[in-house]
PDB file of C-alpha atoms in Angstrom:
ATOM      1  CA  MET N   1      16.099 147.247 -43.406  1.00  0.00           C
ATOM      2  CA  SER N   2      15.363 147.907 -39.861  1.00  0.00           C
ATOM      3  CA  HIS N   3      16.970 148.395 -36.367  1.00  0.00           C
ATOM      4  CA  ARG N   4      16.380 145.091 -34.338  1.00  0.00           C
ATOM      5  CA  LEU N   5      15.819 145.477 -30.593  1.00  0.00           C
ATOM      6  CA  PHE N   6      16.417 142.687 -28.107  1.00  0.00           C
ATOM      7  CA  ILE N   7      16.385 142.336 -24.443  1.00  0.00           C
ATOM      8  CA  LEU N   8      19.524 140.131 -23.194  1.00  0.00           C
ATOM      9  CA  VAL N   9      19.317 138.006 -19.997  1.00  0.00           C
ATOM     10  CA  TYR N  10      22.530 136.896 -18.372  1.00  0.00           C
ATOM     11  CA  ARG N  11      23.009 134.124 -15.840  1.00  0.00           C
ATOM     12  CA  GLY N  12      23.185 135.469 -12.205  1.00  0.00           C
ATOM     13  CA  ASP N  13      26.578 136.005 -10.779  1.00  0.00           C
ATOM     14  CA  PRO N  14      27.711 134.861  -8.054  1.00  0.00           C
ATOM     15  CA  LEU N  15      24.531 132.812  -7.650  1.00  0.00           C
ATOM     16  CA  ASP N  16      22.084 132.276 -10.374  1.00  0.00           C
ATOM     17  CA  TYR N  17      18.785 133.277  -8.809  1.00  0.00           C
ATOM     18  CA  SER N  18      16.132 135.052 -10.562  1.00  0.00           C
ATOM     19  CA  GLU N  19      16.763 138.314  -8.871  1.00  0.00           C
ATOM     20  CA  TYR N  20      20.422 138.143  -9.898  1.00  0.00           C
ATOM     21  CA  ARG N  21      19.867 137.664 -13.570  1.00  0.00           C
ATOM     22  CA  HIS N  22      21.253 140.595 -15.405  1.00  0.00           C
ATOM     23  CA  THR N  23      19.210 142.266 -18.122  1.00  0.00           C
ATOM     24  CA  ALA N  24      20.080 144.581 -20.979  1.00  0.00           C
ATOM     25  CA  LEU N  25      18.961 146.105 -24.101  1.00  0.00           C
ATOM     26  CA  TYR N  26      20.734 145.176 -27.299  1.00  0.00           C
ATOM     27  CA  VAL N  27      20.228 147.042 -30.666  1.00  0.00           C
ATOM     28  CA  GLN N  28      21.500 145.791 -34.057  1.00  0.00           C
ATOM     29  CA  PHE N  29      21.324 148.893 -36.183  1.00  0.00           C
ATOM     30  CA  ALA N  30      20.496 148.895 -39.869  1.00  0.00           C
ATOM     31  CA  SER N  31      23.909 150.430 -40.365  1.00  0.00           C
ATOM     32  CA  GLN N  32      25.480 147.039 -39.207  1.00  0.00           C
ATOM     33  CA  THR N  33      26.506 148.630 -35.956  1.00  0.00           C
ATOM     34  CA  ARG N  34      25.306 147.452 -32.647  1.00  0.00           C
ATOM     35  CA  THR N  35      25.235 148.407 -29.128  1.00  0.00           C
ATOM     36  CA  ILE N  36      24.431 147.251 -25.452  1.00  0.00           C
ATOM     37  CA  LEU N  37      22.613 149.674 -23.261  1.00  0.00           C
ATOM     38  CA  HIS N  38      22.171 148.878 -19.683  1.00  0.00           C
ATOM     39  CA  ILE N  39      22.899 149.855 -16.091  1.00  0.00           C
ATOM     40  CA  LEU N  40      25.704 148.282 -13.882  1.00  0.00           C
ATOM     41  CA  GLY N  41      26.179 148.397 -10.123  1.00  0.00           C
ATOM     42  CA  THR N  42      24.122 147.363  -7.089  1.00  0.00           C
ATOM     43  CA  GLN N  43      21.139 149.119  -5.126  1.00  0.00           C
ATOM     44  CA  GLY N  44      22.054 152.867  -4.783  1.00  0.00           C
ATOM     45  CA  LEU N  45      24.951 152.818  -7.080  1.00  0.00           C
ATOM     46  CA  TYR N  46      23.563 151.968 -10.410  1.00  0.00           C
ATOM     47  CA  ARG N  47      24.881 153.832 -13.479  1.00  0.00           C
ATOM     48  CA  TYR N  48      24.142 153.752 -17.185  1.00  0.00           C
ATOM     49  CA  VAL N  49      26.656 152.157 -19.372  1.00  0.00           C
ATOM     50  CA  GLU N  50      26.603 151.754 -23.165  1.00  0.00           C
ATOM     51  CA  TYR N  51      28.884 149.325 -25.062  1.00  0.00           C
ATOM     52  CA  PRO N  52      29.062 150.310 -28.704  1.00  0.00           C
ATOM     53  CA  GLY N  53      30.118 147.409 -30.944  1.00  0.00           C
ATOM     54  CA  ALA N  54      29.982 144.860 -28.083  1.00  0.00           C
ATOM     55  CA  ASP N  55      29.164 141.227 -28.785  1.00  0.00           C
ATOM     56  CA  PRO N  56      26.443 140.222 -26.343  1.00  0.00           C
ATOM     57  CA  MET N  57      28.560 136.886 -25.578  1.00  0.00           C
ATOM     58  CA  GLU N  58      31.366 139.038 -24.273  1.00  0.00           C
ATOM     59  CA  LEU N  59      29.536 140.440 -21.341  1.00  0.00           C
ATOM     60  CA  GLY N  60      28.853 137.380 -19.522  1.00  0.00           C
ATOM     61  CA  ASP N  61      26.905 133.948 -19.713  1.00  0.00           C
ATOM     62  CA  LEU N  62      24.048 134.753 -22.026  1.00  0.00           C
ATOM     63  CA  VAL N  63      20.858 132.848 -21.308  1.00  0.00           C
ATOM     64  CA  ARG N  64      18.433 134.456 -23.645  1.00  0.00           C
ATOM     65  CA  ALA N  65      18.207 137.110 -26.293  1.00  0.00           C
ATOM     66  CA  VAL N  66      14.550 138.038 -26.384  1.00  0.00           C
ATOM     67  CA  PRO N  67      13.420 139.553 -29.587  1.00  0.00           C
ATOM     68  CA  VAL N  68      11.264 142.989 -28.724  1.00  0.00           C
ATOM     69  CA  THR N  69      10.602 144.477 -32.286  1.00  0.00           C
ATOM     70  CA  ASP N  70      12.150 145.906 -35.451  1.00  0.00           C
ATOM     71  CA  LEU N  71      12.389 149.758 -35.377  1.00  0.00           C
ATOM     72  CA  SER N  72      11.956 151.682 -38.588  1.00  0.00           C
ATOM     73  CA  VAL N  73      15.121 152.994 -40.110  1.00  0.00           C
ATOM     74  CA  SER N  74      13.434 156.343 -40.083  1.00  0.00           C
ATOM     75  CA  VAL N  75      14.226 156.399 -36.371  1.00  0.00           C
ATOM     76  CA  GLU N  76      17.917 157.749 -36.084  1.00  0.00           C
ATOM     77  CA  GLU N  77      20.254 155.612 -34.195  1.00  0.00           C
ATOM     78  CA  GLU N  78      21.367 158.362 -31.979  1.00  0.00           C
ATOM     79  CA  ALA N  79      17.607 159.073 -31.010  1.00  0.00           C
ATOM     80  CA  ILE N  80      17.295 155.558 -29.883  1.00  0.00           C
ATOM     81  CA  ARG N  81      20.625 155.843 -27.843  1.00  0.00           C
ATOM     82  CA  GLU N  82      19.523 159.105 -26.266  1.00  0.00           C
ATOM     83  CA  THR N  83      16.085 158.094 -25.378  1.00  0.00           C
ATOM     84  CA  VAL N  84      17.245 154.943 -23.677  1.00  0.00           C
ATOM     85  CA  ALA N  85      20.150 156.816 -21.864  1.00  0.00           C
ATOM     86  CA  ARG N  86      17.798 159.150 -20.509  1.00  0.00           C
ATOM     87  CA  THR N  87      15.733 156.560 -18.531  1.00  0.00           C
ATOM     88  CA  PRO N  88      16.029 157.439 -14.992  1.00  0.00           C
ATOM     89  CA  VAL N  89      18.348 155.235 -12.868  1.00  0.00           C
ATOM     90  CA  ARG N  90      16.617 155.057  -9.396  1.00  0.00           C
ATOM     91  CA  ASN N  91      19.311 154.884  -6.608  1.00  0.00           C
ATOM     92  CA  GLY N  92      16.990 156.369  -3.960  1.00  0.00           C
ATOM     93  CA  TYR N  93      16.743 154.739  -0.383  1.00  0.00           C
ATOM     94  CA  LEU N  94      13.149 153.779  -1.190  1.00  0.00           C
ATOM     95  CA  ASP N  95      14.417 151.938  -4.454  1.00  0.00           C
ATOM     96  CA  LEU N  96      16.033 148.936  -2.840  1.00  0.00           C
ATOM     97  CA  GLU N  97      13.986 146.417  -4.728  1.00  0.00           C
ATOM     98  CA  TRP N  98      14.525 148.218  -8.044  1.00  0.00           C
ATOM     99  CA  ASN N  99      17.126 146.709 -10.519  1.00  0.00           C
ATOM    100  CA  CYS N 100      18.461 146.372 -13.955  1.00  0.00           C
ATOM    101  CA  GLN N 101      15.182 144.235 -14.798  1.00  0.00           C
ATOM    102  CA  HIS N 102      12.957 147.241 -13.951  1.00  0.00           C
ATOM    103  CA  TRP N 103      15.232 149.651 -15.752  1.00  0.00           C
ATOM    104  CA  VAL N 104      14.649 147.613 -19.017  1.00  0.00           C
ATOM    105  CA  GLY N 105      11.079 147.821 -18.435  1.00  0.00           C
ATOM    106  CA  ASP N 106      11.277 151.620 -17.997  1.00  0.00           C
ATOM    107  CA  ALA N 107      13.524 152.053 -20.962  1.00  0.00           C
ATOM    108  CA  LEU N 108      11.046 150.063 -23.305  1.00  0.00           C
ATOM    109  CA  ALA N 109       8.344 152.344 -21.834  1.00  0.00           C
ATOM    110  CA  ARG N 110      10.152 155.418 -22.895  1.00  0.00           C
ATOM    111  CA  LEU N 111      10.249 153.705 -26.631  1.00  0.00           C
ATOM    112  CA  VAL N 112       6.544 153.074 -26.374  1.00  0.00           C
ATOM    113  CA  ASP N 113       6.152 156.775 -25.484  1.00  0.00           C
ATOM    114  CA  LYS N 114       7.909 157.606 -28.646  1.00  0.00           C
ATOM    115  CA  SER N 115       5.718 155.142 -30.441  1.00  0.00           C
ATOM    116  CA  TRP N 116       8.682 153.258 -31.600  1.00  0.00           C
ATOM    117  CA  VAL N 117       7.518 150.020 -29.855  1.00  0.00           C
ATOM    118  CA  THR N 118       3.876 149.197 -29.197  1.00  0.00           C
ATOM    119  CA  GLU N 119       2.840 148.450 -25.681  1.00  0.00           C
ATOM    120  CA  ALA N 120       1.786 144.948 -26.780  1.00  0.00           C
ATOM    121  CA  GLU N 121       5.543 144.429 -27.871  1.00  0.00           C
ATOM    122  CA  ARG N 122       6.872 145.819 -24.647  1.00  0.00           C
ATOM    123  CA  ALA N 123       4.481 143.524 -22.583  1.00  0.00           C
ATOM    124  CA  ASP N 124       5.368 140.297 -24.547  1.00  0.00           C
ATOM    125  CA  ALA N 125       9.106 141.184 -24.187  1.00  0.00           C
ATOM    126  CA  ILE N 126       8.809 141.760 -20.644  1.00  0.00           C
ATOM    127  CA  ASP N 127       6.857 138.343 -19.985  1.00  0.00           C
ATOM    128  CA  LYS N 128       9.653 136.510 -21.963  1.00  0.00           C
ATOM    129  CA  MET N 129      12.346 138.277 -19.876  1.00  0.00           C
ATOM    130  CA  THR N 130      10.610 137.475 -16.771  1.00  0.00           C
ATOM    131  CA  ASP N 131      10.169 133.957 -17.819  1.00  0.00           C
ATOM    132  CA  ALA N 132      13.960 133.659 -18.566  1.00  0.00           C
ATOM    133  CA  CYS N 133      14.781 135.223 -15.171  1.00  0.00           C
ATOM    134  CA  LEU N 134      12.511 132.797 -13.438  1.00  0.00           C
ATOM    135  CA  GLU N 135      13.953 129.770 -14.935  1.00  0.00           C
ATOM    136  CA  ALA N 136      17.194 130.405 -12.661  1.00  0.00           C
ATOM    137  CA  ARG N 137      15.001 129.039  -9.886  1.00  0.00           C
ATOM    138  CA  ASP N 138      14.415 125.981 -11.888  1.00  0.00           C
ATOM    139  CA  ASP N 139      18.195 125.633 -12.574  1.00  0.00           C
ATOM    140  CA  GLN N 140      18.809 125.763  -8.804  1.00  0.00           C
ATOM    141  CA  LEU N 141      16.277 123.162  -7.775  1.00  0.00           C
ATOM    142  CA  LEU N 142      17.566 120.820 -10.403  1.00  0.00           C
ATOM    143  CA  ALA N 143      21.022 121.326  -9.063  1.00  0.00           C
ATOM    144  CA  ALA N 144      19.902 120.535  -5.556  1.00  0.00           C
ATOM    145  CA  GLN N 145      18.050 117.236  -6.364  1.00  0.00           C
TER     146      GLN N 145
END
């Protein structure tokens, strides 16, 4: 058995535009526990939050769960949590374009640095996350027609 890592993509609120789609990491641990790891807030006020045991459907309107990879059970659950939790949150005045989508990419990069995720797995997952975020524009265009 292994730990399963996903990126969660939620519909934007109050408007479903690509830049408002919320993203998070989700881990289903081999021990049958699960957790959602993400940042909440807005530019300049982001903070890291973890929801142990949370069901992804409870946090909002889930659009897609993007599989990233299966992590070896030799990687301890706490090591995964700590590595992701230590991903810097950028709240500086030069970081106004930075958001949860960037944080997910940064967190995955930290997992790549640990050799728990490959660069190819990270790139593929980010491409799929980006596609899910960009679909928001399609939804808005269809609604306007």
